[in-house]
mmCIF file of C-alpha atoms in Angstrom:
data_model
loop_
_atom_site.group_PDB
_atom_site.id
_atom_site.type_symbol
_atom_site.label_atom_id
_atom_site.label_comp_id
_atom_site.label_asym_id
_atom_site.label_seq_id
_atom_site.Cartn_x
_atom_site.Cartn_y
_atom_site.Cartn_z
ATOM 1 C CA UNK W 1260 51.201 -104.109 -73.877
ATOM 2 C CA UNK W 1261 54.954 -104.281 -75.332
ATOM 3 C CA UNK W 1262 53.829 -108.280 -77.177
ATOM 4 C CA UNK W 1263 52.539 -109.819 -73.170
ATOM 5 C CA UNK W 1264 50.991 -112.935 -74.747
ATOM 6 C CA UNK W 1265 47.817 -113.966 -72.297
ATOM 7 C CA UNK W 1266 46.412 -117.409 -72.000
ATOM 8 C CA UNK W 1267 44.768 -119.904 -69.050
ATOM 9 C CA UNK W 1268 46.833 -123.105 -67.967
ATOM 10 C CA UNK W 1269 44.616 -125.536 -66.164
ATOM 11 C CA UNK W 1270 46.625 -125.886 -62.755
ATOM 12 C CA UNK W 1271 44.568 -128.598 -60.385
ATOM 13 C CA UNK W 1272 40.875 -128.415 -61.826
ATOM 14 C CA UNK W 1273 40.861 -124.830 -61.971
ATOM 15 C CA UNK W 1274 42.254 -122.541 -65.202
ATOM 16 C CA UNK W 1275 44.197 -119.730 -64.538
ATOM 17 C CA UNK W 1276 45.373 -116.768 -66.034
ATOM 18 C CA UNK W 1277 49.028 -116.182 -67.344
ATOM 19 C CA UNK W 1278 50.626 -113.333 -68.543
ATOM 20 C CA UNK W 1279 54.377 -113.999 -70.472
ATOM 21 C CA UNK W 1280 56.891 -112.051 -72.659
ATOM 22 C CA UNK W 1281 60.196 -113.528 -73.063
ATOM 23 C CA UNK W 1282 61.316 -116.550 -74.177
ATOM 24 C CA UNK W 1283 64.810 -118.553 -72.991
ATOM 25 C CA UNK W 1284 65.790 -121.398 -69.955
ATOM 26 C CA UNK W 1285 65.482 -118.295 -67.453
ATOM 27 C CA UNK W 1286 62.008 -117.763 -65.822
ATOM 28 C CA UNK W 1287 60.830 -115.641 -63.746
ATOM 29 C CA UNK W 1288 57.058 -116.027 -62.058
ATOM 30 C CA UNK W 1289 55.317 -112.775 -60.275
ATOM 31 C CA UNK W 1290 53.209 -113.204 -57.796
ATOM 32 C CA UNK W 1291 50.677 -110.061 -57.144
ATOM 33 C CA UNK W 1292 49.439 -108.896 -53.979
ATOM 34 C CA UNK W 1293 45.584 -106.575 -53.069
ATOM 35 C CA UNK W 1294 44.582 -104.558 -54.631
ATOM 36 C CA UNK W 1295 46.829 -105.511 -57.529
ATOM 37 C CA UNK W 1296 46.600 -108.580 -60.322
ATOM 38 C CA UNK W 1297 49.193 -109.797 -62.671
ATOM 39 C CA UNK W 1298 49.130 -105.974 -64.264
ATOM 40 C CA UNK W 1299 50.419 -104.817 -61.530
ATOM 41 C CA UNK W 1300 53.984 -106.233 -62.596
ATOM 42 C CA UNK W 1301 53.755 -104.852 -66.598
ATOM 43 C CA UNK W 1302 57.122 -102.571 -66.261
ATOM 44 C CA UNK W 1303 59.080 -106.092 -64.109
ATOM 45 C CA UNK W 1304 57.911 -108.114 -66.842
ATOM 46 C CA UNK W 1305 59.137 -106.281 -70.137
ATOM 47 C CA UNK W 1306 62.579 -105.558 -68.225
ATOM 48 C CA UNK W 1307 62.773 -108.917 -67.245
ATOM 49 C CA UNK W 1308 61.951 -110.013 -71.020
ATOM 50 C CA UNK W 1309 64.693 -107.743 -71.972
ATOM 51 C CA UNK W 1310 67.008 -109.367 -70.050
ATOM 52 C CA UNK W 1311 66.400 -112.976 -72.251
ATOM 53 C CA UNK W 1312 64.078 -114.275 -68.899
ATOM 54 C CA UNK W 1313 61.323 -116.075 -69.338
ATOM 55 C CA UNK W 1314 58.728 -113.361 -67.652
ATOM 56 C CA UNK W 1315 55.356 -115.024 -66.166
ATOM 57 C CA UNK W 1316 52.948 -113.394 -63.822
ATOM 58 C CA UNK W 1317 49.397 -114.959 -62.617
ATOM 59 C CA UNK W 1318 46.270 -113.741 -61.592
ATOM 60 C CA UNK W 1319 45.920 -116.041 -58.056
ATOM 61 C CA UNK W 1320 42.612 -118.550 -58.153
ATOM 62 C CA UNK W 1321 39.511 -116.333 -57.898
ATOM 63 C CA UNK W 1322 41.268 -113.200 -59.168
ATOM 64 C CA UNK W 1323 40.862 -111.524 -62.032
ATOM 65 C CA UNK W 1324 40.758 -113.598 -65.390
ATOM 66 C CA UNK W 1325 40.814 -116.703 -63.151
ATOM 67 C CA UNK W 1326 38.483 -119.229 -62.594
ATOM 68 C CA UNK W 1327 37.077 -119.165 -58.553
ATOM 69 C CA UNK W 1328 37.244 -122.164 -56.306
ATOM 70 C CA UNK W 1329 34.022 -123.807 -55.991
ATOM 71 C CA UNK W 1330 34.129 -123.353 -52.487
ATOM 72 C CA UNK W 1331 36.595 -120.241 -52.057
ATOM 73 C CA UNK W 1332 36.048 -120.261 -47.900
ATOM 74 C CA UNK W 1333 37.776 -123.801 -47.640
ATOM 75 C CA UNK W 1334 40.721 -122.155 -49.066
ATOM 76 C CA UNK W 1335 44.099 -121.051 -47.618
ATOM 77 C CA UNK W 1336 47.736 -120.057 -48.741
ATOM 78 C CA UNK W 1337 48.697 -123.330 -48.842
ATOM 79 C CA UNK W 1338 46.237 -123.677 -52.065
ATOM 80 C CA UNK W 1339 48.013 -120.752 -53.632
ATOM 81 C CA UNK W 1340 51.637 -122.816 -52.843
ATOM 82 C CA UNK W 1341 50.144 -126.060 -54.674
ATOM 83 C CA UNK W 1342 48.711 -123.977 -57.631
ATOM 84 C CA UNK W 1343 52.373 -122.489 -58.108
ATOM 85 C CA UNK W 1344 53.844 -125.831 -58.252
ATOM 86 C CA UNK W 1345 51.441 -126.813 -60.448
ATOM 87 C CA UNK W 1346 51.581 -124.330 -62.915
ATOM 88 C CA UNK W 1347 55.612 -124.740 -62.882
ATOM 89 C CA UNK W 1348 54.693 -128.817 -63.568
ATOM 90 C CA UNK W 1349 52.160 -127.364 -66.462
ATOM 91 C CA UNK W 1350 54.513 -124.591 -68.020
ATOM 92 C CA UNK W 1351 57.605 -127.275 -67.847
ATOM 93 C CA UNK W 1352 59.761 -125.237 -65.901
ATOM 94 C CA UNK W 1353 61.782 -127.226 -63.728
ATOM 95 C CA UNK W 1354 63.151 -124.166 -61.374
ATOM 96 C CA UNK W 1355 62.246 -120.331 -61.458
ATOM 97 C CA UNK W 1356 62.415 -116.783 -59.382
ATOM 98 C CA UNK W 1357 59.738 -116.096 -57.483
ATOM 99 C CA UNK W 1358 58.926 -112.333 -57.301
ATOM 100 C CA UNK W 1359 56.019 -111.659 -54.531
ATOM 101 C CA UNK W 1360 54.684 -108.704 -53.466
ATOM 102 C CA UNK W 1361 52.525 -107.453 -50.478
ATOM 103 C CA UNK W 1362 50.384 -110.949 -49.401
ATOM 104 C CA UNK W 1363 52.236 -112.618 -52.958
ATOM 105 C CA UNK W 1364 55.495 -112.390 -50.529
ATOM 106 C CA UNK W 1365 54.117 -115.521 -48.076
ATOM 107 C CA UNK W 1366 53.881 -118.075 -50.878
ATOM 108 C CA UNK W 1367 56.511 -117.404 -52.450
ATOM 109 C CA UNK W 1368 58.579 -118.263 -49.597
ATOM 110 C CA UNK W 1369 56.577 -120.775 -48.712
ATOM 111 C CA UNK W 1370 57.042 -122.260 -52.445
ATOM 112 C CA UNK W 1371 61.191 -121.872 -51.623
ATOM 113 C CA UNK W 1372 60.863 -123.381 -48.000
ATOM 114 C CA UNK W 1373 58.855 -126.614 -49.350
ATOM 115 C CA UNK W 1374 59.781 -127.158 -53.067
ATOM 116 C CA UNK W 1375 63.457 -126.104 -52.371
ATOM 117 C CA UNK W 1376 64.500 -127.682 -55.860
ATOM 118 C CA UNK W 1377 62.132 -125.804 -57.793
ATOM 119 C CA UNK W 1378 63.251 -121.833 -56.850
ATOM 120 C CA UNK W 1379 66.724 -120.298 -58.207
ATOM 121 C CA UNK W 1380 65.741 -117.259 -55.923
ATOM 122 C CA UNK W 1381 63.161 -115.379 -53.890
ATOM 123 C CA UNK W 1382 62.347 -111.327 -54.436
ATOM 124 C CA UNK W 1383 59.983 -109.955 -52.131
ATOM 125 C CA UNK W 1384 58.482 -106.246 -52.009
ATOM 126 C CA UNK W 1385 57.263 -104.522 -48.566
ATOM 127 C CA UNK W 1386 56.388 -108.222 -46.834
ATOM 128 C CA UNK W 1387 59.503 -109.995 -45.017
ATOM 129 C CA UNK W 1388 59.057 -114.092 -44.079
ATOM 130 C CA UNK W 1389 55.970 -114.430 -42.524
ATOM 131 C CA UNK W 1390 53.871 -117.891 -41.318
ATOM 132 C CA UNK W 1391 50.266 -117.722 -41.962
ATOM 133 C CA UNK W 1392 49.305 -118.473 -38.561
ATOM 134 C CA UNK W 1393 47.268 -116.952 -35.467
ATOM 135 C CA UNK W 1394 50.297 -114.495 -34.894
ATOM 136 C CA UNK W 1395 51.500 -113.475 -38.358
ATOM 137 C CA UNK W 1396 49.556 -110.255 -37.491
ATOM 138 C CA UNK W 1397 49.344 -108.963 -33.999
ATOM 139 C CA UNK W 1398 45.638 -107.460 -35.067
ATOM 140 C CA UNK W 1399 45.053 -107.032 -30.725
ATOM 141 C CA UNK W 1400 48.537 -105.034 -30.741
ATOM 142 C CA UNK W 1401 46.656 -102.282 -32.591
ATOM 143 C CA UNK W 1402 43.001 -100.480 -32.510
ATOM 144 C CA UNK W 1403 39.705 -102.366 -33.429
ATOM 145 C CA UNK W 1404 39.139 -100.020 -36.659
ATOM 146 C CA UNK W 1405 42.746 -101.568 -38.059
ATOM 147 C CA UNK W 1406 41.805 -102.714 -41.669
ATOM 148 C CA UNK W 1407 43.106 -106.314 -41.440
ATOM 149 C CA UNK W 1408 40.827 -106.620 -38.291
ATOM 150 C CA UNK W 1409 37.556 -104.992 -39.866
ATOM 151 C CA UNK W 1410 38.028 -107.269 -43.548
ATOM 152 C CA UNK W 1411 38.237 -110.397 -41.251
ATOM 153 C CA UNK W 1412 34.934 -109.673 -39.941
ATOM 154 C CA UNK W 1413 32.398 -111.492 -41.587
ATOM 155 C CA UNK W 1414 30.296 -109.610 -44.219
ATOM 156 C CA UNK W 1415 31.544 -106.447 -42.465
ATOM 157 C CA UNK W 1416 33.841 -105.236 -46.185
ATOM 158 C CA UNK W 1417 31.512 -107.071 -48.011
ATOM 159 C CA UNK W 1418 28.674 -104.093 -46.902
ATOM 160 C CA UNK W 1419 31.687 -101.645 -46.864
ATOM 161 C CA UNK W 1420 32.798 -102.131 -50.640
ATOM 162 C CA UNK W 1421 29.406 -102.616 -51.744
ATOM 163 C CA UNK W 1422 28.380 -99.048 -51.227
ATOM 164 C CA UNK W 1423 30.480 -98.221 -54.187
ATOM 165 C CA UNK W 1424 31.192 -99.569 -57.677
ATOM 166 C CA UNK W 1425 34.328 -101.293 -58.045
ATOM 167 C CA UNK W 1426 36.512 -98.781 -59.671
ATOM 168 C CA UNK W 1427 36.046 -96.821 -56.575
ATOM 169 C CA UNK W 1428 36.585 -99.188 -54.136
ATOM 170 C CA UNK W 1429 39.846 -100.254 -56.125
ATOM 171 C CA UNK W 1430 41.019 -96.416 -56.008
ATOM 172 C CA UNK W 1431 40.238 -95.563 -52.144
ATOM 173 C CA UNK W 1432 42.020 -98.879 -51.447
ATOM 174 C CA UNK W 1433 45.067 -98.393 -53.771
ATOM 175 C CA UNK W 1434 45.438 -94.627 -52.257
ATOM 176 C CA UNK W 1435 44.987 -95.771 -48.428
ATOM 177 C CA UNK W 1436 47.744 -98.240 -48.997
ATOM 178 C CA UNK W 1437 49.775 -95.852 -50.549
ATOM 179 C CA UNK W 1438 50.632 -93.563 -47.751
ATOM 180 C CA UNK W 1439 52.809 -93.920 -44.708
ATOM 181 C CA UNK W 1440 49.966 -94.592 -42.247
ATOM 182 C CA UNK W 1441 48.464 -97.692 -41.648
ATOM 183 C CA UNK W 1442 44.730 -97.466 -42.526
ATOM 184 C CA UNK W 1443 42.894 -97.629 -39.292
ATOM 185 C CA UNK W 1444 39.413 -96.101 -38.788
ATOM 186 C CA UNK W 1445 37.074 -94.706 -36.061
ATOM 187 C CA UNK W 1446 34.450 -97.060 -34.058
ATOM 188 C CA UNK W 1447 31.735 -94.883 -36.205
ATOM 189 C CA UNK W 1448 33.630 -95.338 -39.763
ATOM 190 C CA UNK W 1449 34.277 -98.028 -41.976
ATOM 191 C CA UNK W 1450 37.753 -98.589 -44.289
ATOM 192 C CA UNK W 1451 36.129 -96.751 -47.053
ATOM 193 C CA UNK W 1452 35.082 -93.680 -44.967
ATOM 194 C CA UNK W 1453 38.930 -92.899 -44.607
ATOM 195 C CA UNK W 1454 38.873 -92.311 -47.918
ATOM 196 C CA UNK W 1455 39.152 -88.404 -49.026
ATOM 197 C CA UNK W 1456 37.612 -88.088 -53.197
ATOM 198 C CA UNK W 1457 40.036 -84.992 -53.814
ATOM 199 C CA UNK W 1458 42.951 -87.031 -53.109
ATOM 200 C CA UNK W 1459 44.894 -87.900 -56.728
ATOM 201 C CA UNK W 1460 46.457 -90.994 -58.065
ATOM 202 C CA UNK W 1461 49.619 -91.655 -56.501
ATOM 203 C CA UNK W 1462 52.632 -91.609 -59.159
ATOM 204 C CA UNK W 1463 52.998 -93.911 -60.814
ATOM 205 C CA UNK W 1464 49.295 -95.363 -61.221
ATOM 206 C CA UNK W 1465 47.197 -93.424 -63.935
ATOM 207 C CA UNK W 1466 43.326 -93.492 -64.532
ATOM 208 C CA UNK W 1467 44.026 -95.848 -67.453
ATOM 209 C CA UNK W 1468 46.376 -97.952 -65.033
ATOM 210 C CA UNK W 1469 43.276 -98.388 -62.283
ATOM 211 C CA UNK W 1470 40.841 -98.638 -65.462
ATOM 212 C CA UNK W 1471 42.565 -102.045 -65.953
ATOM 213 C CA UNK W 1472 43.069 -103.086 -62.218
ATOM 214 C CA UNK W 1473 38.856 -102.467 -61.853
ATOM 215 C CA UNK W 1474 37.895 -104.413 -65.198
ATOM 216 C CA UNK W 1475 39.869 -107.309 -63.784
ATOM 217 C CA UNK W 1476 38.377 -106.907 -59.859
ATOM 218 C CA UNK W 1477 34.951 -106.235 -61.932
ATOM 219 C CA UNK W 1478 35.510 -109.632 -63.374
ATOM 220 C CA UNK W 1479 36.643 -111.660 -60.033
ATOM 221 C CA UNK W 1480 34.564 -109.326 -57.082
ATOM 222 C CA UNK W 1481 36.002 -109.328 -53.825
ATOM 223 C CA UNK W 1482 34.976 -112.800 -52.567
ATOM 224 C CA UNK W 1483 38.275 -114.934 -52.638
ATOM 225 C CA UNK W 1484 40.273 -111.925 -52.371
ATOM 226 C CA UNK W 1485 39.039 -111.210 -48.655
ATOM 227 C CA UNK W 1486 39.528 -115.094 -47.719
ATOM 228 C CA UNK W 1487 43.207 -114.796 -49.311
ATOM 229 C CA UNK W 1488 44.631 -113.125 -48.023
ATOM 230 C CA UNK W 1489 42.521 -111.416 -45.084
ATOM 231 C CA UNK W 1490 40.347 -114.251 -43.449
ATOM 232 C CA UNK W 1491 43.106 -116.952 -43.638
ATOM 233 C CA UNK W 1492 46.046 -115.023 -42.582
ATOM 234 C CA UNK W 1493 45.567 -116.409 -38.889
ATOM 235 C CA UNK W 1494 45.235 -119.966 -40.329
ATOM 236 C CA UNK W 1495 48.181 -122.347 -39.156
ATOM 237 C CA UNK W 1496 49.523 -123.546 -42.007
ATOM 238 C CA UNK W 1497 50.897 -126.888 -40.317
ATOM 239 C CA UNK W 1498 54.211 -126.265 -41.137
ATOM 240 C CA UNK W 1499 56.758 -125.912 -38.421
ATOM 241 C CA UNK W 1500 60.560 -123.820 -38.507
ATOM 242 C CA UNK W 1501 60.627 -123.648 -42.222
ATOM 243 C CA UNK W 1502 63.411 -122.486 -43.595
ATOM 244 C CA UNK W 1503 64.311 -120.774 -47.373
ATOM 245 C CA UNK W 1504 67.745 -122.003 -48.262
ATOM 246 C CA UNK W 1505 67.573 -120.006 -51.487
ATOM 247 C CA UNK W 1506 69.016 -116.561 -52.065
ATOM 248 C CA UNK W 1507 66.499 -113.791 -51.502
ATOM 249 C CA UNK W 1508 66.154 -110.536 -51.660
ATOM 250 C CA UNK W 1509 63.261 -108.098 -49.527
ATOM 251 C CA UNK W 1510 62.923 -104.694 -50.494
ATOM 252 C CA UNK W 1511 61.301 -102.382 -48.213
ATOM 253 C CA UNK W 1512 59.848 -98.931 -49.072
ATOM 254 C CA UNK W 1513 60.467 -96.475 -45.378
ATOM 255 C CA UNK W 1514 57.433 -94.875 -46.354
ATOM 256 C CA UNK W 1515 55.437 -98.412 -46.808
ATOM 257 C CA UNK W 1516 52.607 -98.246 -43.894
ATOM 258 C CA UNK W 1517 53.774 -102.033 -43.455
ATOM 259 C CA UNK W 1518 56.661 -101.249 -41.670
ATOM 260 C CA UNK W 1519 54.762 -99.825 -39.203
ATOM 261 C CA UNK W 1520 52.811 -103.573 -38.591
ATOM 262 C CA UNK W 1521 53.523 -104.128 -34.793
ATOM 263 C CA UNK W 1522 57.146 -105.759 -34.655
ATOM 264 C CA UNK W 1523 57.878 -105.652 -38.324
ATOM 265 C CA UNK W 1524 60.472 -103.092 -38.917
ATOM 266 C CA UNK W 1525 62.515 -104.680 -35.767
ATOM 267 C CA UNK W 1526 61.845 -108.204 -37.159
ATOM 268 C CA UNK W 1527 63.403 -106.691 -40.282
ATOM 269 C CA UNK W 1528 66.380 -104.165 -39.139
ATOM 270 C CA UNK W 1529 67.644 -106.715 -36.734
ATOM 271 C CA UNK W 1530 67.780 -109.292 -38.751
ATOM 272 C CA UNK W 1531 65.642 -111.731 -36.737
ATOM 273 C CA UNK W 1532 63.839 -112.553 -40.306
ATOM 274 C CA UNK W 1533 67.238 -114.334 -40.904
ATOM 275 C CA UNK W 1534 66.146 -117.322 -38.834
ATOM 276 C CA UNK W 1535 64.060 -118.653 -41.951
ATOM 277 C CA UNK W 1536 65.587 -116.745 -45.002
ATOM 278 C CA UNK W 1537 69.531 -117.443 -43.651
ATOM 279 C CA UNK W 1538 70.993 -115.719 -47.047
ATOM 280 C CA UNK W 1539 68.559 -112.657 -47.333
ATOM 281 C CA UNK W 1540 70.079 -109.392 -48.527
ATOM 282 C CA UNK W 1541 67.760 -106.521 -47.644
ATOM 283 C CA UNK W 1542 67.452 -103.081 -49.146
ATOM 284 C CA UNK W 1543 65.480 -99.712 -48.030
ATOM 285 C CA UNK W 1544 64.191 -97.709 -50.256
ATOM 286 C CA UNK W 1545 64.009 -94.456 -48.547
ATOM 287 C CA UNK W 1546 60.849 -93.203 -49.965
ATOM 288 C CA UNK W 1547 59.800 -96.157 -51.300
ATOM 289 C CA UNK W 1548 55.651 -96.049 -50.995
ATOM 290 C CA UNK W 1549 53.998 -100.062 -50.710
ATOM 291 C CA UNK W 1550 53.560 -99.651 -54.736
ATOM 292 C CA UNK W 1551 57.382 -98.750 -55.019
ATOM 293 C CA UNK W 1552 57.716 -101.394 -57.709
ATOM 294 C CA UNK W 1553 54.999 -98.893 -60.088
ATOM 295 C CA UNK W 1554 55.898 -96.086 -58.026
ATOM 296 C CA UNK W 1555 59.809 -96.405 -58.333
ATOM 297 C CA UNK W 1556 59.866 -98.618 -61.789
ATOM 298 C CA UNK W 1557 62.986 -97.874 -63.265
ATOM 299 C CA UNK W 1558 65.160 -98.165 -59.876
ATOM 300 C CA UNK W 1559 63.185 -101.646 -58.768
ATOM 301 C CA UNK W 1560 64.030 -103.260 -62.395
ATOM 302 C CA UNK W 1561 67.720 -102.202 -61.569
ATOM 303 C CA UNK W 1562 67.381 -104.001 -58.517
ATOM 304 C CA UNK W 1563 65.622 -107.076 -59.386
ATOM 305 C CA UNK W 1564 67.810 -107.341 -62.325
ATOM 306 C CA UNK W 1565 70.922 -107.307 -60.370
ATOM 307 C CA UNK W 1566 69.761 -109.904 -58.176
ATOM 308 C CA UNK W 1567 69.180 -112.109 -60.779
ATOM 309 C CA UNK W 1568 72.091 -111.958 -62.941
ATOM 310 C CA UNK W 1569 73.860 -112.191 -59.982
ATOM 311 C CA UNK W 1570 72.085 -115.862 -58.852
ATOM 312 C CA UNK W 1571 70.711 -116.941 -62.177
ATOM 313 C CA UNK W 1572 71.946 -120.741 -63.158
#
């Protein structure tokens, strides 16, 4: 797609797969959230390359074309903030954005909060500042079918998702998340129940677009995926009053289901996120869906883009 140039870096015994276009001292590193993989960012990346940056987006450890963790449950975020580091060490750049999305927003914060000289700037999508920690998510703030509570479980998604083949796991997830309403289901239903088969693609995402999320999810299963993000959200992190001293940006989509986390859109609209990310600019997009960067392409690019320019050294 558009000359993206694919190869794995080995980044702290384990190889991982890079996507790139773009060349030049500028670089920018995307960092993908679930259901999505380093695809998910193929209109950011060839905008970005446009630009004359340096465009690089992963698939995380046990993702995709990347190689698992020998022991995946020992993992947490921090591993993904090390791997990052890493790979910036193994690609020889010195300092880059970091674009996150969805769970992809935590370490890339976390990245800016403890490797302050290695981040120009910080773009997030739908997920403000958060700490990985037993209240990043207020699960008991909201009913026992919530979907974050039911993928911590045990084996519970694990007998869920394997009802189905992949592709269709990665569509009922990718529509759920794309409405307004957070995906919360019945004592007698699991996540996958909620899902309706008549209900199209959003726009934005095309049969051949989900034909390449489920050949990479085909590849990886759903094994490190539900321990990173969902069974180590409520992990402390050991790292106390962090703060990101570079500039950042969080874009919000009002129709993201996100926003409707317990706390979130206050922790946002006031400005409490502030206390950690002291030179944040925030923007709404009013019907900006949790997929607004695929949903909204041309308009994000335009925003990223901006931001960049506007901080790039």
């Amino acid at each position: 797609m558009e000359n993206i140039q694919h190869k794995h870096v080995e980044v702290r015994g384990l190889k991982l797969h890079v996507a790139e276009i773009g060349s030049g001292p500028k670089a920018v590193v995307f960092l993908h959230g679930f259901p999505e993989i380093w695809y998910t960012w193929r209109h950011q990346m060839v905008a970005m390359a446009k630009r004359s940056y340096r465009a690089i987006a992963i698939d995380f450890r046990g993702y995709g074309l990347s190689e698992q963790p020998a022991e995946p449950e020992k993992d947490t975020f921090i591993d993904l903030v090390h791997d990052i580091v890493a790979l910036l060490d193994s690609l020889a750049i010195n300092k880059t954005f970091l674009i996150g999305k969805d769970f992809g927003a935590l370490p890339a914060y976390l990245v800016a909060a403890l490797h302050p000289d290695r981040v120009t700037g910080v773009v997030t999508l739908g997920v403000p500042f958060m700490l990985p920690g037993p209240s990043a998510i207020q699960n008991h703030l909201l009913p026992e079918g919530f979907y974050i509570s039911r993928w911590q479980e045990p084996g519970r998604a694990e007998a869920d998702f394997g009802r189905f083949d992949v592709k269709t796991v990665i569509r009922n997830i990718y529509i759920l998340f794309s409405r307004s309403e957070i995906p919360i289901a019945a004592p007698d239903q699991e996540i996958m129940d909620l899902f309706d088969p008549a209900t199209p693609l959003p726009p934005g995402f095309s049969e051949e677009d989900l034909d390449v999320y489920a050949s990479l999810y085909e590849k990886s299963g759903f094994r490190y995926p539900l321990r990173v993000p969902y069974r180590t959200l409520a992990v402390d992190c050991g790292i106390t009053d962090p703060k990101v001293s570079a500039p950042s940006l969080l874009i919000v989509g009002e129709k993201d289901y996100v926003l409707k986390f317990p706390g979130m859109e206050d922790y946002i609209r006031t400005g409490a996120v502030k206390h950690f990310v002291p030179d944040l600019e925030i923007t709404f997009i009013e019907e900006g869906s949790h997929f607004v960067h695929e949903q909204l392409a041309e308009k994000m690019n335009q925003l990223i883009l901006t931001f960049l320019d506007k901080h790039a050294i």
